[in-house]
Coordinates of C-alpha atoms in Angstrom, one line a residue:
Chain A
M28 CA -41.7 14.9 200.7
K29 CA -39.1 15.3 203.3
Y30 CA -41.1 17.9 205.2
L31 CA -44.3 15.8 205.0
L32 CA -43.8 14.3 208.5
Q33 CA -43.4 17.8 210.1
Y34 CA -46.5 19.0 208.4
L35 CA -48.5 16.0 209.5
L36 CA -47.2 16.5 213.0
L37 CA -48.3 20.1 213.0
L38 CA -51.7 19.2 211.6
L39 CA -52.1 16.6 214.4
L40 CA -51.1 19.1 217.1
G41 CA -53.6 21.6 215.7
L42 CA -56.4 19.1 215.7
C43 CA -55.6 18.2 219.3
A44 CA -55.7 21.8 220.4
F45 CA -58.9 22.3 218.4
S46 CA -60.8 19.3 219.9
E47 CA -59.7 20.2 223.4
A48 CA -60.9 23.8 223.0
Q49 CA -64.3 22.4 222.1
T50 CA -64.8 20.4 225.2
Q51 CA -63.0 22.5 227.8
Q52 CA -65.1 23.9 230.5
S53 CA -64.1 25.5 233.8
I54 CA -65.1 26.6 237.2
S55 CA -63.7 29.9 238.5
F56 CA -63.7 30.8 242.2
Q57 CA -64.1 34.5 243.2
H58 CA -63.0 35.1 246.8
M59 CA -65.0 37.7 248.6
M60 CA -65.7 39.2 252.0
G61 CA -69.4 39.8 251.8
N62 CA -69.7 41.8 248.6
Q63 CA -66.2 43.1 248.6
A64 CA -63.6 41.3 246.5
L65 CA -60.7 39.8 248.5
V66 CA -57.4 41.4 247.9
L67 CA -54.6 40.0 250.1
D68 CA -53.3 42.5 252.6
D69 CA -56.1 44.9 251.9
S70 CA -58.4 46.1 254.7
L71 CA -61.7 44.2 255.0
Q72 CA -64.4 43.9 257.6
N73 CA -66.5 40.9 258.7
S74 CA -70.2 41.1 259.6
H75 CA -69.3 41.4 263.3
G76 CA -67.6 44.7 262.4
E77 CA -64.1 43.3 263.0
K78 CA -61.6 44.9 260.7
L79 CA -59.1 42.4 259.2
V80 CA -56.6 41.7 256.5
V81 CA -56.2 38.3 254.9
R82 CA -52.7 37.1 254.2
R83 CA -53.4 33.5 253.2
F84 CA -56.5 31.8 251.9
K85 CA -56.4 28.3 250.4
Y86 CA -58.4 25.2 250.4
Y87 CA -58.7 21.7 248.8
I88 CA -61.3 20.6 246.5
S89 CA -61.6 16.9 245.6
N90 CA -64.0 14.2 244.4
L91 CA -65.7 16.6 242.0
V92 CA -68.9 15.2 240.3
L93 CA -71.1 16.7 237.7
I94 CA -74.7 15.5 237.6
D95 CA -77.2 15.9 234.8
E96 CA -81.0 15.9 235.1
Q97 CA -81.3 12.2 234.6
G98 CA -78.9 11.6 237.5
N99 CA -76.0 10.6 235.3
R100 CA -72.7 11.4 237.0
Q101 CA -69.4 12.5 235.5
A102 CA -66.9 12.0 238.3
Y103 CA -63.3 13.1 238.6
P104 CA -62.1 10.9 241.5
D105 CA -58.4 11.3 240.9
N106 CA -58.3 15.1 240.6
Y107 CA -57.3 17.2 243.6
Y108 CA -57.2 20.9 243.5
L109 CA -55.6 23.4 245.9
V110 CA -57.3 26.7 245.4
N111 CA -55.0 29.4 246.6
E112 CA -55.8 33.2 246.6
A113 CA -52.1 33.9 246.1
E114 CA -52.0 31.9 242.8
P115 CA -54.6 33.2 240.4
S116 CA -54.3 30.2 238.0
S117 CA -55.3 27.9 240.9
K118 CA -58.7 29.7 241.2
K119 CA -59.8 28.2 237.9
I120 CA -60.5 24.5 237.7
V121 CA -60.5 23.2 234.1
L122 CA -62.8 20.2 233.6
P123 CA -61.7 18.1 230.7
N124 CA -64.4 16.2 228.7
A125 CA -67.4 18.0 230.2
P126 CA -69.4 18.9 227.2
K127 CA -72.8 17.8 228.5
N128 CA -75.4 19.9 230.2
Y129 CA -75.2 19.4 233.9
S130 CA -77.6 20.7 236.5
V131 CA -75.6 20.0 239.7
I132 CA -72.0 20.3 240.7
E133 CA -70.8 18.4 243.8
F134 CA -67.4 18.3 245.5
L135 CA -65.7 17.6 248.7
L136 CA -64.2 20.6 250.5
G137 CA -61.1 18.8 251.8
V138 CA -59.2 15.6 251.1
D139 CA -61.0 12.3 251.4
S140 CA -59.9 10.1 254.3
A141 CA -58.3 7.5 251.9
R142 CA -55.7 10.0 250.7
N143 CA -55.1 11.1 254.3
C144 CA -54.2 7.5 255.2
S145 CA -52.0 6.4 252.3
G146 CA -48.6 7.9 252.9
I147 CA -46.9 10.8 251.2
Q148 CA -48.7 12.1 248.1
T149 CA -47.4 14.2 245.2
G150 CA -48.4 17.4 243.3
V151 CA -50.9 19.6 245.1
L152 CA -51.1 17.0 247.9
D153 CA -47.4 17.1 248.5
P154 CA -46.9 17.9 252.2
M155 CA -44.6 20.6 251.0
Q156 CA -47.6 22.7 250.1
G157 CA -47.9 23.6 253.7
M158 CA -51.4 22.0 254.1
F159 CA -50.4 19.0 256.1
W160 CA -50.0 18.2 259.8
T161 CA -46.8 16.2 260.2
W162 CA -47.3 15.4 263.9
N163 CA -50.9 14.4 263.6
T164 CA -51.3 12.8 260.2
G165 CA -53.8 14.6 258.1
Y166 CA -54.4 17.4 255.6
V167 CA -55.4 21.0 256.5
F168 CA -58.5 21.2 254.4
A169 CA -58.8 25.0 254.5
K170 CA -56.5 27.7 255.7
L171 CA -57.3 31.3 256.5
E172 CA -54.6 33.5 258.0
G173 CA -54.2 37.2 258.5
A174 CA -54.4 40.0 261.1
A175 CA -57.2 41.8 262.9
P176 CA -57.0 44.6 265.6
S177 CA -59.4 42.6 267.7
S178 CA -57.0 39.6 267.9
G179 CA -55.1 39.3 271.2
L180 CA -52.4 37.2 269.6
P181 CA -48.9 38.7 269.0
A182 CA -49.0 41.0 265.9
H183 CA -52.8 40.7 266.2
A184 CA -52.6 37.6 264.0
F185 CA -55.3 35.1 263.4
T186 CA -54.6 31.7 262.0
Y187 CA -57.2 29.1 261.1
H188 CA -56.0 25.7 259.9
I189 CA -59.1 23.5 259.6
G190 CA -58.9 19.8 259.1
G191 CA -59.7 16.4 260.6
F192 CA -61.0 13.2 258.9
R193 CA -61.3 10.8 261.9
T194 CA -64.6 9.8 263.4
G195 CA -65.8 12.4 265.9
E196 CA -63.7 15.2 264.3
N197 CA -64.5 14.8 260.6
V198 CA -64.8 18.2 258.9
L199 CA -65.0 16.9 255.3
K200 CA -67.9 18.8 253.7
T201 CA -69.8 17.8 250.6
I202 CA -70.7 20.9 248.7
R203 CA -73.7 20.7 246.3
L204 CA -74.5 23.6 244.1
A205 CA -77.4 23.7 241.6
I206 CA -76.4 25.1 238.3
P207 CA -78.7 27.9 237.1
G208 CA -80.6 27.2 233.9
R209 CA -79.5 23.5 234.3
S210 CA -76.7 24.1 231.9
L211 CA -73.1 24.3 232.7
P212 CA -71.7 27.5 231.3
K213 CA -68.3 27.6 229.7
D214 CA -66.8 29.1 232.8
L215 CA -69.0 28.7 235.9
Q216 CA -68.5 31.5 238.3
V217 CA -68.6 30.5 242.0
K218 CA -68.6 33.1 244.8
V219 CA -66.6 32.1 247.9
D220 CA -67.6 34.3 250.8
I221 CA -65.0 34.3 253.6
N222 CA -67.5 36.1 255.9
T223 CA -69.2 32.8 256.4
W224 CA -66.3 31.6 258.5
F225 CA -67.3 34.0 261.2
S226 CA -71.1 33.9 261.0
G227 CA -73.6 31.2 260.2
T228 CA -74.4 28.1 262.2
N229 CA -71.9 29.3 264.7
T230 CA -71.0 32.9 265.7
L231 CA -67.2 33.1 265.8
L232 CA -65.4 36.3 266.5
I233 CA -61.7 36.8 265.8
A234 CA -61.5 38.5 269.2
D235 CA -62.7 35.3 270.9
R236 CA -61.2 32.7 268.7
P237 CA -58.0 33.9 266.9
V238 CA -56.5 30.5 266.5
C239 CA -57.5 27.0 265.5
H240 CA -54.6 24.6 264.7
S241 CA -55.9 21.1 265.2
P242 CA -58.8 18.9 264.5
G243 CA -61.6 18.9 267.1
A244 CA -64.6 20.8 268.3
L245 CA -63.5 24.3 267.2
A246 CA -62.5 23.1 263.8
M247 CA -65.9 21.5 263.4
K248 CA -67.6 24.8 264.2
F249 CA -65.5 26.7 261.6
A250 CA -66.2 23.9 259.0
A251 CA -69.9 24.0 259.7
N252 CA -69.8 27.7 258.9
Y253 CA -67.5 27.7 255.9
A254 CA -69.5 24.8 254.3
Q255 CA -71.8 27.7 253.3
M256 CA -69.2 29.8 251.6
F257 CA -69.9 28.7 248.0
S258 CA -72.6 30.1 245.8
I259 CA -73.0 30.3 242.1
I260 CA -73.0 33.7 240.6
Q261 CA -76.0 34.1 238.2
P262 CA -74.7 34.7 234.7
Chain B
M22 CA -35.8 27.2 210.1
R23 CA -36.0 24.1 207.9
K24 CA -32.4 23.3 208.8
A25 CA -33.2 23.5 212.5
G26 CA -36.2 21.2 211.9
I27 CA -34.1 18.6 210.2
L28 CA -31.5 18.9 212.9
G29 CA -34.1 18.5 215.6
L30 CA -35.6 15.4 213.9
T31 CA -32.1 13.9 213.5
A32 CA -31.3 14.5 217.1
M33 CA -34.6 12.9 218.1
V34 CA -33.9 9.8 216.0
L35 CA -30.4 9.6 217.4
L36 CA -31.7 9.8 221.0
M37 CA -34.2 7.1 220.3
I38 CA -31.4 4.8 219.0
I39 CA -29.2 5.6 222.0
S40 CA -32.0 4.9 224.5
W41 CA -32.8 1.6 222.7
M42 CA -29.1 0.6 222.9
N43 CA -28.9 1.6 226.6
P44 CA -32.2 0.6 228.3
P45 CA -32.5 2.2 231.7
K46 CA -31.1 -0.1 234.4
K47 CA -33.8 -1.6 236.6
P48 CA -33.3 -1.5 240.4
H49 CA -32.6 -4.8 242.1
P50 CA -35.5 -6.0 244.2
I51 CA -35.0 -7.1 247.9
K52 CA -37.3 -9.7 249.3
F53 CA -38.5 -8.6 252.7
P54 CA -37.4 -11.2 255.2
I55 CA -40.0 -12.3 257.7
P56 CA -38.4 -14.0 260.7
K57 CA -39.7 -17.5 261.4
G58 CA -42.9 -17.5 263.4
W59 CA -43.6 -13.8 263.0
P60 CA -46.9 -12.3 261.8
Q61 CA -47.2 -10.7 258.4
P62 CA -45.9 -7.1 258.3
L63 CA -48.4 -4.3 258.3
Y64 CA -46.4 -2.1 255.9
D65 CA -47.8 -2.0 252.3
F66 CA -44.7 -3.1 250.3
K67 CA -46.7 -2.9 247.0
S68 CA -46.8 0.8 247.3
N69 CA -43.0 1.0 247.9
P70 CA -41.2 -2.1 246.6
L71 CA -37.9 -2.6 248.4
T72 CA -34.8 -2.4 246.1
E73 CA -31.1 -2.3 246.8
E74 CA -31.0 1.2 245.1
G75 CA -33.9 2.5 247.2
F76 CA -32.3 1.2 250.4
A77 CA -28.9 2.9 249.5
L78 CA -30.7 6.2 248.8
G79 CA -32.6 5.9 252.1
K80 CA -29.3 5.2 254.0
K81 CA -27.7 8.3 252.6
L82 CA -30.7 10.4 253.5
F83 CA -30.9 8.9 257.0
Y84 CA -27.3 9.9 257.8
D85 CA -27.4 13.3 255.9
G86 CA -27.2 16.3 258.2
R87 CA -28.5 18.5 255.4
L88 CA -32.0 17.3 256.3
S89 CA -31.7 19.8 259.2
K90 CA -31.6 23.6 259.2
D91 CA -28.0 23.9 260.4
N92 CA -26.8 20.8 258.4
Q93 CA -25.7 19.3 261.6
I94 CA -28.5 17.0 262.7
S95 CA -29.3 13.8 260.7
C96 CA -31.8 11.1 261.6
G97 CA -28.8 9.1 262.8
T98 CA -27.9 11.8 265.3
C99 CA -30.7 10.8 267.6
H100 CA -31.1 7.3 266.4
Q101 CA -27.8 5.7 267.0
Q102 CA -27.2 2.1 265.9
F103 CA -25.2 1.1 269.0
A104 CA -28.2 2.1 271.1
A105 CA -30.6 0.1 268.9
F106 CA -31.4 3.5 267.2
T107 CA -32.3 5.5 270.2
T108 CA -30.2 8.3 271.6
F109 CA -27.7 6.8 274.0
D110 CA -27.9 7.9 277.6
H111 CA -30.3 10.8 276.9
P112 CA -33.8 11.2 278.4
L113 CA -34.5 13.8 275.7
S114 CA -32.5 14.4 272.5
H115 CA -30.9 17.6 271.3
G116 CA -32.4 19.5 268.5
F117 CA -31.7 22.7 266.5
N118 CA -30.2 25.7 268.3
N119 CA -29.6 23.9 271.6
Q120 CA -33.2 22.9 272.1
Q121 CA -34.5 19.7 273.5
T122 CA -37.1 17.3 272.3
T123 CA -40.1 16.7 274.5
R124 CA -40.0 12.9 274.3
N125 CA -37.5 10.1 274.6
A126 CA -36.3 9.0 271.1
P127 CA -37.9 5.7 270.3
S128 CA -35.8 2.7 269.1
L129 CA -36.1 2.1 265.4
Q130 CA -36.6 -1.6 264.9
N131 CA -39.2 -3.9 263.4
L132 CA -41.1 -0.9 262.0
A133 CA -42.8 -2.9 259.3
W134 CA -45.0 -4.4 262.1
Q135 CA -46.2 -1.0 263.3
S136 CA -49.0 1.1 261.7
N137 CA -48.9 4.1 263.9
F138 CA -45.8 6.0 265.0
M139 CA -44.7 8.3 267.8
A140 CA -45.5 7.9 271.5
D141 CA -49.0 9.2 270.9
G142 CA -49.5 7.3 267.6
G143 CA -50.3 10.5 265.8
I144 CA -48.6 9.5 262.5
T145 CA -50.3 6.9 260.5
H146 CA -47.8 5.9 257.9
L147 CA -44.0 5.1 258.1
D148 CA -43.3 7.2 255.0
L149 CA -44.8 10.2 256.7
Q150 CA -43.0 9.8 260.0
P151 CA -39.7 11.5 259.1
L152 CA -41.5 14.7 258.1
A153 CA -42.3 15.3 261.8
P154 CA -38.8 15.5 263.2
I155 CA -37.5 17.1 260.0
T156 CA -39.9 20.1 260.3
A157 CA -40.2 20.3 264.1
E158 CA -38.7 23.6 265.3
N159 CA -37.0 21.9 268.2
E160 CA -35.6 19.0 266.2
M161 CA -34.2 19.3 262.7
A162 CA -36.1 22.6 262.1
E163 CA -35.9 22.5 258.3
T164 CA -38.5 23.0 255.5
L165 CA -39.1 20.4 252.8
E166 CA -38.4 23.0 250.2
N167 CA -34.9 23.7 251.6
I168 CA -34.1 20.0 251.9
I169 CA -35.1 19.3 248.3
A170 CA -33.0 22.3 247.1
K171 CA -30.0 21.1 249.1
I172 CA -30.4 17.5 247.7
K173 CA -30.9 18.8 244.2
A174 CA -27.6 20.7 244.4
D175 CA -25.7 17.4 245.1
K176 CA -24.9 15.4 241.9
E177 CA -24.5 12.3 243.9
Y178 CA -28.2 12.3 244.8
A179 CA -29.2 12.7 241.2
K180 CA -27.4 9.3 240.5
L181 CA -29.0 7.7 243.5
F182 CA -32.6 8.9 242.7
Q183 CA -32.0 7.8 239.0
A184 CA -30.9 4.4 240.2
A185 CA -33.8 3.9 242.6
Y186 CA -36.6 5.4 240.7
G187 CA -35.6 5.4 237.0
N188 CA -35.3 9.2 236.8
A189 CA -33.7 11.9 238.9
N190 CA -36.9 13.6 239.9
I191 CA -36.8 14.5 243.6
N192 CA -39.9 15.1 245.7
T193 CA -41.2 14.6 249.2
Q194 CA -42.8 11.3 248.4
R195 CA -39.6 9.8 247.0
I196 CA -37.6 11.0 250.0
G197 CA -40.1 9.4 252.4
K198 CA -40.3 6.1 250.6
A199 CA -36.5 5.8 250.4
L200 CA -36.1 6.5 254.1
S201 CA -38.8 3.9 254.8
Q202 CA -36.9 1.3 252.7
F203 CA -33.8 1.8 254.8
M204 CA -35.7 1.7 258.1
L205 CA -38.0 -1.2 257.2
L206 CA -35.0 -3.6 256.9
M207 CA -34.0 -2.7 260.5
I208 CA -35.2 -6.0 261.8
S209 CA -34.1 -7.1 265.2
S210 CA -34.7 -10.9 265.5
N211 CA -31.3 -12.3 266.4
S212 CA -31.2 -12.0 270.1
K213 CA -30.4 -14.9 272.5
Y214 CA -34.2 -15.1 273.2
D215 CA -34.8 -15.7 269.4
K216 CA -32.1 -18.4 269.3
V217 CA -33.6 -20.1 272.4
M218 CA -37.0 -20.1 270.7
L219 CA -35.4 -21.6 267.5
G220 CA -33.8 -24.3 269.7
I221 CA -30.2 -23.4 268.9
D222 CA -29.4 -21.9 272.3
S223 CA -30.7 -22.3 275.9
F224 CA -31.5 -20.0 278.8
S225 CA -29.4 -20.0 281.9
L226 CA -31.4 -20.7 285.1
P227 CA -32.0 -17.0 286.0
E228 CA -33.0 -16.2 282.4
K229 CA -35.4 -19.2 282.4
L230 CA -37.0 -18.1 285.7
G231 CA -37.2 -14.6 284.5
Y232 CA -38.9 -15.7 281.3
G233 CA -41.6 -17.4 283.4
I234 CA -42.1 -14.3 285.5
F235 CA -42.2 -12.2 282.3
Q236 CA -44.9 -14.4 280.7
N237 CA -46.9 -14.2 283.9
K238 CA -46.6 -10.4 284.7
C239 CA -45.5 -8.5 281.5
A240 CA -46.4 -10.4 278.4
S241 CA -50.0 -9.2 278.3
C242 CA -48.8 -5.8 277.1
H243 CA -45.4 -6.8 275.7
P244 CA -46.2 -10.1 273.9
A245 CA -43.6 -11.9 271.8
P246 CA -42.3 -11.8 269.1
L247 CA -42.5 -8.0 268.9
F248 CA -42.7 -7.5 272.7
T249 CA -45.4 -4.8 272.3
D250 CA -49.1 -5.0 271.6
N251 CA -48.8 -1.5 269.9
Q252 CA -51.6 -0.2 272.1
Y253 CA -51.8 3.0 274.1
R254 CA -51.8 2.6 277.9
N255 CA -51.4 4.6 281.0
A256 CA -48.8 2.8 283.1
G257 CA -49.2 5.2 286.0
L258 CA -46.6 7.8 285.1
P259 CA -47.8 11.2 286.5
Q260 CA -47.7 14.1 284.1
D261 CA -44.4 16.0 284.0
E262 CA -45.1 19.5 285.2
V263 CA -43.0 21.1 282.5
L264 CA -43.7 18.9 279.5
K265 CA -47.5 18.7 280.3
D266 CA -47.7 15.8 277.9
L267 CA -51.2 14.4 277.5
G268 CA -50.0 11.5 275.3
R269 CA -52.6 9.9 273.1
M270 CA -55.2 12.5 274.1
R271 CA -53.2 15.1 272.1
I272 CA -54.3 13.2 269.0
T273 CA -57.8 12.0 269.9
N274 CA -59.0 14.8 272.1
Q275 CA -60.6 12.1 274.2
S276 CA -60.1 12.5 278.0
A277 CA -60.2 8.6 278.1
D278 CA -56.9 8.7 276.3
S279 CA -55.3 11.1 278.8
L280 CA -51.7 10.1 279.8
K281 CA -51.8 7.0 277.5
F282 CA -48.7 6.3 275.5
K283 CA -47.7 3.7 273.0
V284 CA -46.4 0.5 274.6
P285 CA -42.8 0.3 273.6
S286 CA -41.1 -2.9 272.4
L287 CA -38.8 -4.5 275.0
R288 CA -36.4 -5.7 272.3
N289 CA -32.9 -4.4 273.0
I290 CA -34.1 -2.9 276.3
A291 CA -30.6 -3.2 277.8
L292 CA -29.4 -0.7 275.2
T293 CA -32.2 1.8 275.3
A294 CA -32.0 3.5 278.7
P295 CA -33.3 5.9 279.9
Y296 CA -36.9 4.7 279.8
G297 CA -40.4 6.0 279.7
H298 CA -41.9 8.4 277.1
D299 CA -40.0 11.3 278.5
G300 CA -36.9 9.3 279.6
R301 CA -37.6 9.8 283.3
F302 CA -36.4 6.4 284.4
F303 CA -32.6 6.4 284.5
A304 CA -32.2 2.6 284.7
L305 CA -34.2 -0.6 284.7
S306 CA -34.1 -0.5 288.5
N307 CA -36.0 2.8 288.5
L308 CA -38.6 1.3 286.1
F309 CA -39.2 -1.7 288.4
E310 CA -39.5 0.6 291.4
H311 CA -42.1 2.6 289.5
Y312 CA -44.1 -0.5 288.6
R313 CA -44.2 -2.0 292.1
K314 CA -44.4 1.1 294.3
Q315 CA -44.6 4.5 292.6
M316 CA -47.2 4.1 290.0
V317 CA -49.9 6.8 290.3
L318 CA -53.3 5.3 289.8
G319 CA -55.6 7.7 288.0
P320 CA -58.8 7.4 286.0
T321 CA -57.1 6.2 282.9
T322 CA -54.5 4.0 284.4
D323 CA -54.6 0.5 282.8
P324 CA -57.0 -1.7 284.9
Q325 CA -54.4 -4.4 285.0
F326 CA -52.5 -2.2 287.5
S327 CA -55.3 -1.8 290.0
N328 CA -52.9 -3.3 292.5
R329 CA -49.8 -1.9 290.8
L330 CA -47.4 -4.6 289.7
P331 CA -46.1 -6.5 292.8
L332 CA -42.5 -7.7 292.2
S333 CA -40.1 -9.1 294.8
N334 CA -36.4 -8.3 294.7
F335 CA -35.8 -11.8 293.6
E336 CA -38.3 -11.5 290.7
I337 CA -36.7 -8.3 289.6
G338 CA -33.3 -10.0 289.4
Q339 CA -34.6 -12.8 287.3
L340 CA -36.6 -10.4 285.1
K341 CA -33.4 -8.4 284.4
A342 CA -31.6 -11.6 283.4
F343 CA -34.4 -12.5 281.0
L344 CA -34.6 -8.9 279.5
N345 CA -30.9 -9.0 278.7
T346 CA -31.6 -11.9 276.4
L347 CA -33.5 -9.5 274.2
T348 CA -30.3 -7.7 273.2
D349 CA -29.5 -8.3 269.5
S350 CA -25.8 -7.8 268.9
V351 CA -26.1 -8.8 265.3
F352 CA -28.6 -5.9 264.7
I353 CA -26.5 -3.2 266.4
K354 CA -23.4 -4.2 264.4
D355 CA -25.0 -4.9 261.1
P356 CA -22.9 -3.0 258.5
R357 CA -25.9 -2.4 256.3
F358 CA -27.2 0.1 258.8
S359 CA -23.9 1.6 259.9
E360 CA -23.0 5.2 259.5
L361 CA -19.4 4.2 258.6
G362 CA -18.4 5.0 255.1
I363 CA -21.2 7.6 254.7
T364 CA -19.9 10.9 253.4
N365 CA -21.6 14.2 254.4
A366 CA -22.7 12.7 257.7
P367 CA -22.5 15.3 260.5
G368 CA -19.9 14.8 263.2
N369 CA -20.6 12.4 266.0
H370 CA -23.3 13.4 268.4
G371 CA -21.6 16.0 270.5
H372 CA -22.1 18.3 273.5

């Protein structure tokens, strides 16, 4: 009798874990340069033939929405994710309570303007994450840093800090991906191609543009390019 | 194993009884005082309710040198109470490793009535503002990670965070909010001017004449009661060749904003020399000479200055008399904001 409570507690815990496992679905991001998997500090090459190594690659994902064929939307407005190549666990987004079959996934690449304007945030939005401009309030939505022989900067570095939410320099991008088979797999695999930063709508060579550190025209060019970096890998 | 289980359960029950007997102490709220006749503040107090405990924590942080890389520069180093929280007698302030800042330290007063901060307005929330000087390489040069580590190592802070927030968790947001609580209460509204407006004092003749000239020639950009319209304007200061400061354009990237800077409040102006966004004006006399003779009229200069600002020597004398009535000696001596009695504060601002 005196252990009954403990047993009940254990049973309850077990049930919780079981029910969670049933509904848990996830999205995994695979960072690539073209068809080559990204490994930090390993030699890569972009489609302009520029050799480079990537040291940092991270970006925010927010306002995630799953949409089914009838147009019903499952939204996660309060979830913010900082996907960081250096932290493998951050490359997998777990979606709680997403058991239905969705055909479209939509999200913002970046942090919506409301959160840019409401003071200091916590968690992945803590300015301590190094994705925040303190002198010109706003989040860096995506960051790509490394080195390339073609860069004329000291140590051949290149640093791209892309952000901006104000009118005229807004680089918030809505990404919309159709889910193949119109059914969300247990772990949706999304390819993230860094090569798109350099070629696409705008041709941007590291040699010409090794640095972008503030909102404005150049940031908008990079963002127009990297808005194309996501694609779903067919299962 | 079973014994451990029983022990664990007993401990849990005991903890529950203890916490029931000692409920956590709630912080004591402070009602934000709005001076008579002033507009509603712009700061969102709902997101950061003022409490005595939050204020006390903010005060300790404000005067703590550990917020800088060499543990020697606190917020109070460059924002000195006796100078209405500017740096006394400094065009530019000193930062880490013998570096200088690139702009004149602004006065900290009536911050609840501002929504954008810095001379270029680049920072859109008071809670975020301290992060800029803290992390700037030429100011406090410290990282947020290091500050939090230093603060966590100090048991005194654990008590203060516990008292202010109900638990001892320390993060960037709580640091920013506590600093805001301390700074929000820096209200300057007890000058002679204020007393005259309330009918409990009266202007001398030069002050009265100066007030008339002020209303005629200055008040369009420096309106009472805040003595700033919080707009960005080019008052004809040519760009410094070394600093190459574009002002508001640095934030908006718009050439129309080139050389525009935030209109400063004139409250406590007698205490805040030197003047101008880069402190180029040594004294009030230099400022008046600029306005009436030296102003450089460029494409973004405020249209009100198409003929500069004609001022006679007589008018300047009366204006100075009036501007002196904006000095708030209650504010600069208020012990609530004083560094006295603060432990761990770095030594006085030295050379």
